[in-house]
Amino acid sequence: MSAQLNPAQREAIRYLDGPCLVIAGAGSGKTRVITQKIVHLVDAGFRPGAIAAITFTNKAAQEMAERLGSALHLPEKQRPLVATFHSLGVQMLRRDGAALGLKRNFSILDSDDAASIVQQAIGAVDRKATRAAQHRISLWKNALVDPDEAAASAKDANEHAIARAYRDYAATLGAYQAVDFDDLIRLPVRMLREHAEVVQAWRESLRYLLVDEYQDTNACQYELLKLLAGPRAAFTAVGDDDQSISGWRGATLENLNRLSADFPSLKVVKLEQNYRSSVNILRAANRLIEHNPKLHAKKLWSELGPGDPVQVVPCEDDEAEAESVVMRLQAHRFERRAKFADYAILYRGNHQARILEQALRKEKIPYVLSGGQSFFERAEIRDLLAYLRLLANDDDDPAFIRAVTTPRRGVGAGSLQALGAYAGERNVSMFAALFETGFESRVGARQLEPLREFGEFVNRTNWRAGKEPAAQVLDDLLSAIDYKAHLFGTNDDKAAASRWQNVCDFVDWMKKRAEEDGATLLELAQKVALLSQLDRRDAELDAVRLTTIHAAKGLEFAHVFVVGCEEGLLPHRGDASVASAEDEEAQGREREISHIDAQLRRIEEERRLMYVAVTRAQRSLTLTWCRKRKRGREQLAQLPSRFLAEMQLDASPSPAQAVSQETGKARLANLRALLGRPAQAGG
């Protein structure tokens, strides 16, 4: 092991004398360091099951678990715990949530299910207002601010209204014996703070902690780490302040300062050798990020050679930009005999993808669009899946709540709160509780009747789903709930027609699968948890990756194009015409601090975002900007991003880059001829 590690990596791995912070630059092998440190801990006598590695994504956790499996060769039950913050929170609450009054089989609401409760609480019909309220509540939870504190600190009438909705939302979740994703970290923190026996038990269970992507922790996650570590402070935090790009969801670089203040004996190790990118790419990245203030300054270096020069390509407008990127990508791929999967096109906001998709389709180039909505994540499909999940498992409370309220059938929030409270007392599911005699005394006959009617409908459908042909049961289910009328009653005709077509496509797919497998609807419903994974086959495709910079973090590609390197876009201006969903959410947060400070922080985070984009590239990097960009029906003049100058890159066209549209088309025609493909009409 030692021969394959550089001195800084060895130092980070071997240090066990106290708390350790590893500042891991982009491409510096941080996952390897975490994995090898766990192996070293086991060799040093730590029980594997008492070691926990905490990551931010399921993908990172899976990768780390696979590496550890190969390195340790232990039975699965004896291996170290590798989990996301949220999955660790689930384990803690399942084990000890009774201390907070939670039943063991509490429900976890996803963002979509939680949004409907927030919408009711705030009385909004506008989805944007609901999303803004939901995000504000999320930020409060991640900052460990309870509803009373939120109301006391509200700055205007809108925040007061959201704080009231927060109180109602929290009460509803409590009655449902349900939690949302933010609660999966907030509630364990509360549990550890309030119950000494619980915190002591967890400190004994987890004797050493490793936290990946530490720079992306929020106040709640930091507090969880601090409580679990306790006075022993046996932990290693691994992160990079230069790659902190999640401020829009509450992450704060202040946690780096807090770590040094709360743990004075903190050992800091810097990983500066980069194993990913060529020298020219790293030189541009270092020049860029040195404009940000530093707590732990570092400078990436590489032994991979100079590599290709970083290219800056000015374009006349966004159409020319898309054509130029596609032309250059095709030519480069042909010259290098590369795969399409070696290339990525990164952009600031999802709205930039459409014109790039059109250009790629025109040239018949395969591509994968990251961050797009899965078919199974569409609201109308999730509505039907709720019914199928309930048929497969009537203990599924989130499925019950969604199904009983979609379409509306006279079951209000008060009825569900009473049912949830009763189910929590009896420690049974909400579906089981509605049939119990004891529940009859909790609600009036008018409230009880639609609940019992729905329960009997589910039981009848469940009986049929196990015996009758799936196609007939599906058709009768849709007819009985009158879902088509629901769609047309809650959407405009165009949107309703589109959503109904999605429903029909889904039902046809289910019928076909039932026929091919000879399966009943109940058998299909029991596999429903796998459905959302059926359309996630992108990783194996030889295709160009189109993705936002936010979504590209943690990935790397041989050749990268970053488009839209303009003032107002990267760094973004903050107006709705260019903002992604992350930006819109960030704007609400920025109103809470002074305008000047907000601007400085925004530019610093945008600079880190550009740094992340640049350091995704291994061998070649091309940055493009437009002199004019279409906004609505207007063509607005643009200026090159300040970040290009900070990287000491020339944004003006060189003679070699000053290629006319006609010359570009001629080059494309020549390329097609070389590839043996016919020229297309019109270029």
JSON list of C-alpha atoms in Angstrom, two decimals, residues 346-517:
[
{"chain": "A", "resi": 346, "resn": "LEU", "atom": "CA", "xyz": [-21.22, 21.42, -19.06]},
{"chain": "A", "resi": 347, "resn": "TYR", "atom": "CA", "xyz": [-23.48, 24.44, -18.54]},
{"chain": "A", "resi": 348, "resn": "ARG", "atom": "CA", "xyz": [-24.70, 26.69, -15.74]},
{"chain": "A", "resi": 349, "resn": "GLY", "atom": "CA", "xyz": [-28.46, 26.18, -16.07]},
{"chain": "A", "resi": 350, "resn": "ASN", "atom": "CA", "xyz": [-30.72, 23.48, -17.50]},
{"chain": "A", "resi": 351, "resn": "HIS", "atom": "CA", "xyz": [-32.25, 25.95, -19.97]},
{"chain": "A", "resi": 352, "resn": "GLN", "atom": "CA", "xyz": [-29.00, 25.89, -21.97]},
{"chain": "A", "resi": 353, "resn": "ALA", "atom": "CA", "xyz": [-29.40, 22.20, -22.85]},
{"chain": "A", "resi": 354, "resn": "ARG", "atom": "CA", "xyz": [-32.17, 22.51, -25.47]},
{"chain": "A", "resi": 355, "resn": "ILE", "atom": "CA", "xyz": [-30.14, 24.13, -28.23]},
{"chain": "A", "resi": 356, "resn": "LEU", "atom": "CA", "xyz": [-27.22, 21.77, -27.61]},
{"chain": "A", "resi": 357, "resn": "GLU", "atom": "CA", "xyz": [-29.57, 18.80, -27.86]},
{"chain": "A", "resi": 358, "resn": "GLN", "atom": "CA", "xyz": [-30.85, 20.09, -31.20]},
{"chain": "A", "resi": 359, "resn": "ALA", "atom": "CA", "xyz": [-27.32, 20.45, -32.58]},
{"chain": "A", "resi": 360, "resn": "LEU", "atom": "CA", "xyz": [-26.34, 16.95, -31.41]},
{"chain": "A", "resi": 361, "resn": "ARG", "atom": "CA", "xyz": [-29.50, 15.41, -32.87]},
{"chain": "A", "resi": 362, "resn": "LYS", "atom": "CA", "xyz": [-28.86, 17.13, -36.18]},
{"chain": "A", "resi": 363, "resn": "GLU", "atom": "CA", "xyz": [-25.47, 15.39, -36.39]},
{"chain": "A", "resi": 364, "resn": "LYS", "atom": "CA", "xyz": [-26.91, 12.10, -35.05]},
{"chain": "A", "resi": 365, "resn": "ILE", "atom": "CA", "xyz": [-24.54, 12.16, -32.06]},
{"chain": "A", "resi": 366, "resn": "PRO", "atom": "CA", "xyz": [-25.75, 10.03, -29.12]},
{"chain": "A", "resi": 367, "resn": "TYR", "atom": "CA", "xyz": [-26.00, 11.91, -25.84]},
{"chain": "A", "resi": 368, "resn": "VAL", "atom": "CA", "xyz": [-27.22, 11.48, -22.28]},
{"chain": "A", "resi": 369, "resn": "LEU", "atom": "CA", "xyz": [-28.94, 14.35, -20.51]},
{"chain": "A", "resi": 370, "resn": "SER", "atom": "CA", "xyz": [-28.17, 14.23, -16.80]},
{"chain": "A", "resi": 371, "resn": "GLY", "atom": "CA", "xyz": [-30.54, 15.67, -14.25]},
{"chain": "A", "resi": 372, "resn": "GLY", "atom": "CA", "xyz": [-33.62, 15.26, -16.43]},
{"chain": "A", "resi": 373, "resn": "GLN", "atom": "CA", "xyz": [-36.84, 14.00, -14.89]},
{"chain": "A", "resi": 374, "resn": "SER", "atom": "CA", "xyz": [-37.30, 10.24, -14.87]},
{"chain": "A", "resi": 375, "resn": "PHE", "atom": "CA", "xyz": [-40.57, 9.01, -16.40]},
{"chain": "A", "resi": 376, "resn": "PHE", "atom": "CA", "xyz": [-41.35, 7.32, -13.10]},
{"chain": "A", "resi": 377, "resn": "GLU", "atom": "CA", "xyz": [-40.84, 10.60, -11.22]},
{"chain": "A", "resi": 378, "resn": "ARG", "atom": "CA", "xyz": [-43.67, 12.37, -13.02]},
{"chain": "A", "resi": 379, "resn": "ALA", "atom": "CA", "xyz": [-46.52, 13.31, -10.68]},
{"chain": "A", "resi": 380, "resn": "GLU", "atom": "CA", "xyz": [-49.18, 11.40, -12.60]},
{"chain": "A", "resi": 381, "resn": "ILE", "atom": "CA", "xyz": [-47.10, 8.21, -12.63]},
{"chain": "A", "resi": 382, "resn": "ARG", "atom": "CA", "xyz": [-46.27, 8.57, -8.95]},
{"chain": "A", "resi": 383, "resn": "ASP", "atom": "CA", "xyz": [-50.01, 8.89, -8.24]},
{"chain": "A", "resi": 384, "resn": "LEU", "atom": "CA", "xyz": [-50.68, 5.50, -9.83]},
{"chain": "A", "resi": 385, "resn": "LEU", "atom": "CA", "xyz": [-47.60, 3.98, -8.25]},
{"chain": "A", "resi": 386, "resn": "ALA", "atom": "CA", "xyz": [-49.00, 5.00, -4.85]},
{"chain": "A", "resi": 387, "resn": "TYR", "atom": "CA", "xyz": [-52.04, 2.75, -5.48]},
{"chain": "A", "resi": 388, "resn": "LEU", "atom": "CA", "xyz": [-49.83, -0.12, -6.64]},
{"chain": "A", "resi": 389, "resn": "ARG", "atom": "CA", "xyz": [-47.49, 0.28, -3.65]},
{"chain": "A", "resi": 390, "resn": "LEU", "atom": "CA", "xyz": [-50.50, 0.18, -1.34]},
{"chain": "A", "resi": 391, "resn": "LEU", "atom": "CA", "xyz": [-51.79, -2.99, -3.00]},
{"chain": "A", "resi": 392, "resn": "ALA", "atom": "CA", "xyz": [-48.38, -4.59, -2.45]},
{"chain": "A", "resi": 393, "resn": "ASN", "atom": "CA", "xyz": [-47.96, -3.36, 1.14]},
{"chain": "A", "resi": 394, "resn": "ASP", "atom": "CA", "xyz": [-50.80, -1.78, 3.08]},
{"chain": "A", "resi": 395, "resn": "ASP", "atom": "CA", "xyz": [-48.29, -0.71, 5.78]},
{"chain": "A", "resi": 396, "resn": "ASP", "atom": "CA", "xyz": [-46.86, 1.86, 3.32]},
{"chain": "A", "resi": 397, "resn": "ASP", "atom": "CA", "xyz": [-48.16, 5.05, 4.97]},
{"chain": "A", "resi": 398, "resn": "PRO", "atom": "CA", "xyz": [-46.81, 7.55, 2.37]},
{"chain": "A", "resi": 399, "resn": "ALA", "atom": "CA", "xyz": [-48.50, 5.52, -0.39]},
{"chain": "A", "resi": 400, "resn": "PHE", "atom": "CA", "xyz": [-51.73, 5.47, 1.64]},
{"chain": "A", "resi": 401, "resn": "ILE", "atom": "CA", "xyz": [-51.67, 9.26, 2.18]},
{"chain": "A", "resi": 402, "resn": "ARG", "atom": "CA", "xyz": [-51.07, 9.95, -1.51]},
{"chain": "A", "resi": 403, "resn": "ALA", "atom": "CA", "xyz": [-53.65, 7.48, -2.75]},
{"chain": "A", "resi": 404, "resn": "VAL", "atom": "CA", "xyz": [-56.42, 8.50, -0.31]},
{"chain": "A", "resi": 405, "resn": "THR", "atom": "CA", "xyz": [-56.03, 12.18, -1.29]},
{"chain": "A", "resi": 406, "resn": "THR", "atom": "CA", "xyz": [-55.48, 11.77, -5.07]},
{"chain": "A", "resi": 407, "resn": "PRO", "atom": "CA", "xyz": [-58.04, 12.29, -6.46]},
{"chain": "A", "resi": 408, "resn": "ARG", "atom": "CA", "xyz": [-59.82, 14.10, -3.63]},
{"chain": "A", "resi": 409, "resn": "ARG", "atom": "CA", "xyz": [-62.57, 11.96, -2.07]},
{"chain": "A", "resi": 410, "resn": "GLY", "atom": "CA", "xyz": [-63.68, 13.97, 0.96]},
{"chain": "A", "resi": 411, "resn": "VAL", "atom": "CA", "xyz": [-60.74, 13.02, 3.19]},
{"chain": "A", "resi": 412, "resn": "GLY", "atom": "CA", "xyz": [-59.31, 16.18, 4.72]},
{"chain": "A", "resi": 413, "resn": "ALA", "atom": "CA", "xyz": [-56.14, 17.01, 6.61]},
{"chain": "A", "resi": 414, "resn": "GLY", "atom": "CA", "xyz": [-57.98, 16.83, 9.95]},
{"chain": "A", "resi": 415, "resn": "SER", "atom": "CA", "xyz": [-59.15, 13.28, 9.30]},
{"chain": "A", "resi": 416, "resn": "LEU", "atom": "CA", "xyz": [-55.66, 12.16, 8.32]},
{"chain": "A", "resi": 417, "resn": "GLN", "atom": "CA", "xyz": [-54.08, 13.83, 11.35]},
{"chain": "A", "resi": 418, "resn": "ALA", "atom": "CA", "xyz": [-56.54, 12.06, 13.64]},
{"chain": "A", "resi": 419, "resn": "LEU", "atom": "CA", "xyz": [-55.88, 8.76, 11.87]},
{"chain": "A", "resi": 420, "resn": "GLY", "atom": "CA", "xyz": [-52.11, 9.26, 12.02]},
{"chain": "A", "resi": 421, "resn": "ALA", "atom": "CA", "xyz": [-52.19, 10.10, 15.72]},
{"chain": "A", "resi": 422, "resn": "TYR", "atom": "CA", "xyz": [-54.31, 7.03, 16.49]},
{"chain": "A", "resi": 423, "resn": "ALA", "atom": "CA", "xyz": [-52.05, 4.79, 14.34]},
{"chain": "A", "resi": 424, "resn": "GLY", "atom": "CA", "xyz": [-49.00, 6.10, 16.21]},
{"chain": "A", "resi": 425, "resn": "GLU", "atom": "CA", "xyz": [-50.55, 5.31, 19.59]},
{"chain": "A", "resi": 426, "resn": "ARG", "atom": "CA", "xyz": [-51.45, 1.80, 18.44]},
{"chain": "A", "resi": 427, "resn": "ASN", "atom": "CA", "xyz": [-48.14, 1.34, 16.58]},
{"chain": "A", "resi": 428, "resn": "VAL", "atom": "CA", "xyz": [-49.93, 0.15, 13.44]},
{"chain": "A", "resi": 429, "resn": "SER", "atom": "CA", "xyz": [-50.16, 1.46, 9.88]},
{"chain": "A", "resi": 430, "resn": "MET", "atom": "CA", "xyz": [-52.72, 4.13, 9.00]},
{"chain": "A", "resi": 431, "resn": "PHE", "atom": "CA", "xyz": [-54.51, 1.65, 6.70]},
{"chain": "A", "resi": 432, "resn": "ALA", "atom": "CA", "xyz": [-54.87, -0.90, 9.49]},
{"chain": "A", "resi": 433, "resn": "ALA", "atom": "CA", "xyz": [-55.92, 1.78, 11.99]},
{"chain": "A", "resi": 434, "resn": "LEU", "atom": "CA", "xyz": [-58.88, 3.01, 9.94]},
{"chain": "A", "resi": 435, "resn": "PHE", "atom": "CA", "xyz": [-60.64, -0.35, 10.41]},
{"chain": "A", "resi": 436, "resn": "GLU", "atom": "CA", "xyz": [-60.14, -0.52, 14.20]},
{"chain": "A", "resi": 437, "resn": "THR", "atom": "CA", "xyz": [-63.14, 0.06, 16.45]},
{"chain": "A", "resi": 438, "resn": "GLY", "atom": "CA", "xyz": [-61.13, 2.40, 18.65]},
{"chain": "A", "resi": 439, "resn": "PHE", "atom": "CA", "xyz": [-60.66, 4.85, 15.78]},
{"chain": "A", "resi": 440, "resn": "GLU", "atom": "CA", "xyz": [-64.42, 5.33, 15.48]},
{"chain": "A", "resi": 441, "resn": "SER", "atom": "CA", "xyz": [-64.43, 7.46, 18.64]},
{"chain": "A", "resi": 442, "resn": "ARG", "atom": "CA", "xyz": [-61.77, 9.83, 17.23]},
{"chain": "A", "resi": 443, "resn": "VAL", "atom": "CA", "xyz": [-63.73, 11.19, 14.25]},
{"chain": "A", "resi": 444, "resn": "GLY", "atom": "CA", "xyz": [-67.29, 11.87, 13.25]},
{"chain": "A", "resi": 445, "resn": "ALA", "atom": "CA", "xyz": [-69.33, 9.68, 10.92]},
{"chain": "A", "resi": 446, "resn": "ARG", "atom": "CA", "xyz": [-68.83, 12.11, 8.01]},
{"chain": "A", "resi": 447, "resn": "GLN", "atom": "CA", "xyz": [-65.05, 11.84, 8.40]},
{"chain": "A", "resi": 448, "resn": "LEU", "atom": "CA", "xyz": [-65.05, 8.08, 8.96]},
{"chain": "A", "resi": 449, "resn": "GLU", "atom": "CA", "xyz": [-67.24, 7.14, 6.00]},
{"chain": "A", "resi": 450, "resn": "PRO", "atom": "CA", "xyz": [-64.90, 8.18, 3.11]},
{"chain": "A", "resi": 451, "resn": "LEU", "atom": "CA", "xyz": [-61.91, 6.60, 4.88]},
{"chain": "A", "resi": 452, "resn": "ARG", "atom": "CA", "xyz": [-63.67, 3.27, 5.37]},
{"chain": "A", "resi": 453, "resn": "GLU", "atom": "CA", "xyz": [-65.03, 3.41, 1.83]},
{"chain": "A", "resi": 454, "resn": "PHE", "atom": "CA", "xyz": [-61.50, 3.89, 0.48]},
{"chain": "A", "resi": 455, "resn": "GLY", "atom": "CA", "xyz": [-60.15, 1.08, 2.65]},
{"chain": "A", "resi": 456, "resn": "GLU", "atom": "CA", "xyz": [-62.80, -1.33, 1.41]},
{"chain": "A", "resi": 457, "resn": "PHE", "atom": "CA", "xyz": [-62.07, -0.31, -2.20]},
{"chain": "A", "resi": 458, "resn": "VAL", "atom": "CA", "xyz": [-58.36, -1.10, -1.69]},
{"chain": "A", "resi": 459, "resn": "ASN", "atom": "CA", "xyz": [-59.18, -4.47, -0.15]},
{"chain": "A", "resi": 460, "resn": "ARG", "atom": "CA", "xyz": [-61.52, -5.38, -3.02]},
{"chain": "A", "resi": 461, "resn": "THR", "atom": "CA", "xyz": [-58.92, -4.33, -5.59]},
{"chain": "A", "resi": 462, "resn": "ASN", "atom": "CA", "xyz": [-56.20, -6.22, -3.73]},
{"chain": "A", "resi": 463, "resn": "TRP", "atom": "CA", "xyz": [-58.30, -9.43, -3.84]},
{"chain": "A", "resi": 464, "resn": "ARG", "atom": "CA", "xyz": [-58.88, -9.00, -7.58]},
{"chain": "A", "resi": 465, "resn": "ALA", "atom": "CA", "xyz": [-55.23, -8.06, -8.23]},
{"chain": "A", "resi": 466, "resn": "GLY", "atom": "CA", "xyz": [-54.09, -11.45, -6.98]},
{"chain": "A", "resi": 467, "resn": "LYS", "atom": "CA", "xyz": [-56.55, -13.49, -9.06]},
{"chain": "A", "resi": 468, "resn": "GLU", "atom": "CA", "xyz": [-57.84, -11.67, -12.16]},
{"chain": "A", "resi": 469, "resn": "PRO", "atom": "CA", "xyz": [-56.02, -10.56, -15.34]},
{"chain": "A", "resi": 470, "resn": "ALA", "atom": "CA", "xyz": [-53.84, -7.52, -14.65]},
{"chain": "A", "resi": 471, "resn": "ALA", "atom": "CA", "xyz": [-55.11, -5.58, -17.68]},
{"chain": "A", "resi": 472, "resn": "GLN", "atom": "CA", "xyz": [-58.74, -5.69, -16.54]},
{"chain": "A", "resi": 473, "resn": "VAL", "atom": "CA", "xyz": [-57.91, -4.77, -12.92]},
{"chain": "A", "resi": 474, "resn": "LEU", "atom": "CA", "xyz": [-55.78, -1.82, -14.07]},
{"chain": "A", "resi": 475, "resn": "ASP", "atom": "CA", "xyz": [-58.52, -0.48, -16.33]},
{"chain": "A", "resi": 476, "resn": "ASP", "atom": "CA", "xyz": [-61.11, -0.85, -13.57]},
{"chain": "A", "resi": 477, "resn": "LEU", "atom": "CA", "xyz": [-58.80, 0.87, -11.07]},
{"chain": "A", "resi": 478, "resn": "LEU", "atom": "CA", "xyz": [-58.38, 3.92, -13.32]},
{"chain": "A", "resi": 479, "resn": "SER", "atom": "CA", "xyz": [-62.10, 4.01, -13.99]},
{"chain": "A", "resi": 480, "resn": "ALA", "atom": "CA", "xyz": [-63.05, 3.67, -10.32]},
{"chain": "A", "resi": 481, "resn": "ILE", "atom": "CA", "xyz": [-60.86, 6.56, -9.16]},
{"chain": "A", "resi": 482, "resn": "ASP", "atom": "CA", "xyz": [-61.85, 8.60, -12.27]},
{"chain": "A", "resi": 483, "resn": "TYR", "atom": "CA", "xyz": [-58.24, 9.68, -12.71]},
{"chain": "A", "resi": 484, "resn": "LYS", "atom": "CA", "xyz": [-58.71, 11.17, -16.18]},
{"chain": "A", "resi": 485, "resn": "ALA", "atom": "CA", "xyz": [-61.34, 13.58, -14.86]},
{"chain": "A", "resi": 486, "resn": "HIS", "atom": "CA", "xyz": [-58.99, 14.46, -12.01]},
{"chain": "A", "resi": 487, "resn": "LEU", "atom": "CA", "xyz": [-56.23, 15.42, -14.45]},
{"chain": "A", "resi": 488, "resn": "PHE", "atom": "CA", "xyz": [-58.50, 17.56, -16.60]},
{"chain": "A", "resi": 489, "resn": "GLY", "atom": "CA", "xyz": [-60.04, 19.15, -13.51]},
{"chain": "A", "resi": 490, "resn": "THR", "atom": "CA", "xyz": [-56.69, 20.24, -12.06]},
{"chain": "A", "resi": 491, "resn": "ASN", "atom": "CA", "xyz": [-54.69, 21.17, -15.21]},
{"chain": "A", "resi": 492, "resn": "ASP", "atom": "CA", "xyz": [-55.26, 23.12, -18.40]},
{"chain": "A", "resi": 493, "resn": "ASP", "atom": "CA", "xyz": [-56.34, 20.97, -21.33]},
{"chain": "A", "resi": 494, "resn": "LYS", "atom": "CA", "xyz": [-52.92, 20.78, -22.98]},
{"chain": "A", "resi": 495, "resn": "ALA", "atom": "CA", "xyz": [-51.10, 19.74, -19.80]},
{"chain": "A", "resi": 496, "resn": "ALA", "atom": "CA", "xyz": [-53.89, 17.33, -18.84]},
{"chain": "A", "resi": 497, "resn": "ALA", "atom": "CA", "xyz": [-53.80, 15.64, -22.26]},
{"chain": "A", "resi": 498, "resn": "SER", "atom": "CA", "xyz": [-50.01, 15.22, -22.01]},
{"chain": "A", "resi": 499, "resn": "ARG", "atom": "CA", "xyz": [-50.26, 13.76, -18.52]},
{"chain": "A", "resi": 500, "resn": "TRP", "atom": "CA", "xyz": [-53.09, 11.44, -19.46]},
{"chain": "A", "resi": 501, "resn": "GLN", "atom": "CA", "xyz": [-51.00, 10.15, -22.39]},
{"chain": "A", "resi": 502, "resn": "ASN", "atom": "CA", "xyz": [-48.20, 9.40, -19.92]},
{"chain": "A", "resi": 503, "resn": "VAL", "atom": "CA", "xyz": [-50.69, 7.44, -17.81]},
{"chain": "A", "resi": 504, "resn": "CYS", "atom": "CA", "xyz": [-51.88, 5.48, -20.84]},
{"chain": "A", "resi": 505, "resn": "ASP", "atom": "CA", "xyz": [-48.27, 4.70, -21.84]},
{"chain": "A", "resi": 506, "resn": "PHE", "atom": "CA", "xyz": [-47.53, 3.49, -18.32]},
{"chain": "A", "resi": 507, "resn": "VAL", "atom": "CA", "xyz": [-50.65, 1.33, -18.16]},
{"chain": "A", "resi": 508, "resn": "ASP", "atom": "CA", "xyz": [-49.89, -0.16, -21.60]},
{"chain": "A", "resi": 509, "resn": "TRP", "atom": "CA", "xyz": [-46.36, -0.96, -20.42]},
{"chain": "A", "resi": 510, "resn": "MET", "atom": "CA", "xyz": [-47.71, -2.63, -17.29]},
{"chain": "A", "resi": 511, "resn": "LYS", "atom": "CA", "xyz": [-50.23, -4.67, -19.30]},
{"chain": "A", "resi": 512, "resn": "LYS", "atom": "CA", "xyz": [-47.54, -5.81, -21.73]},
{"chain": "A", "resi": 513, "resn": "ARG", "atom": "CA", "xyz": [-45.22, -6.81, -18.91]},
{"chain": "A", "resi": 514, "resn": "ALA", "atom": "CA", "xyz": [-48.02, -8.72, -17.16]},
{"chain": "A", "resi": 515, "resn": "GLU", "atom": "CA", "xyz": [-48.79, -10.61, -20.36]},
{"chain": "A", "resi": 516, "resn": "GLU", "atom": "CA", "xyz": [-45.14, -11.41, -21.10]},
{"chain": "A", "resi": 517, "resn": "ASP", "atom": "CA", "xyz": [-44.41, -12.54, -17.53]}
]
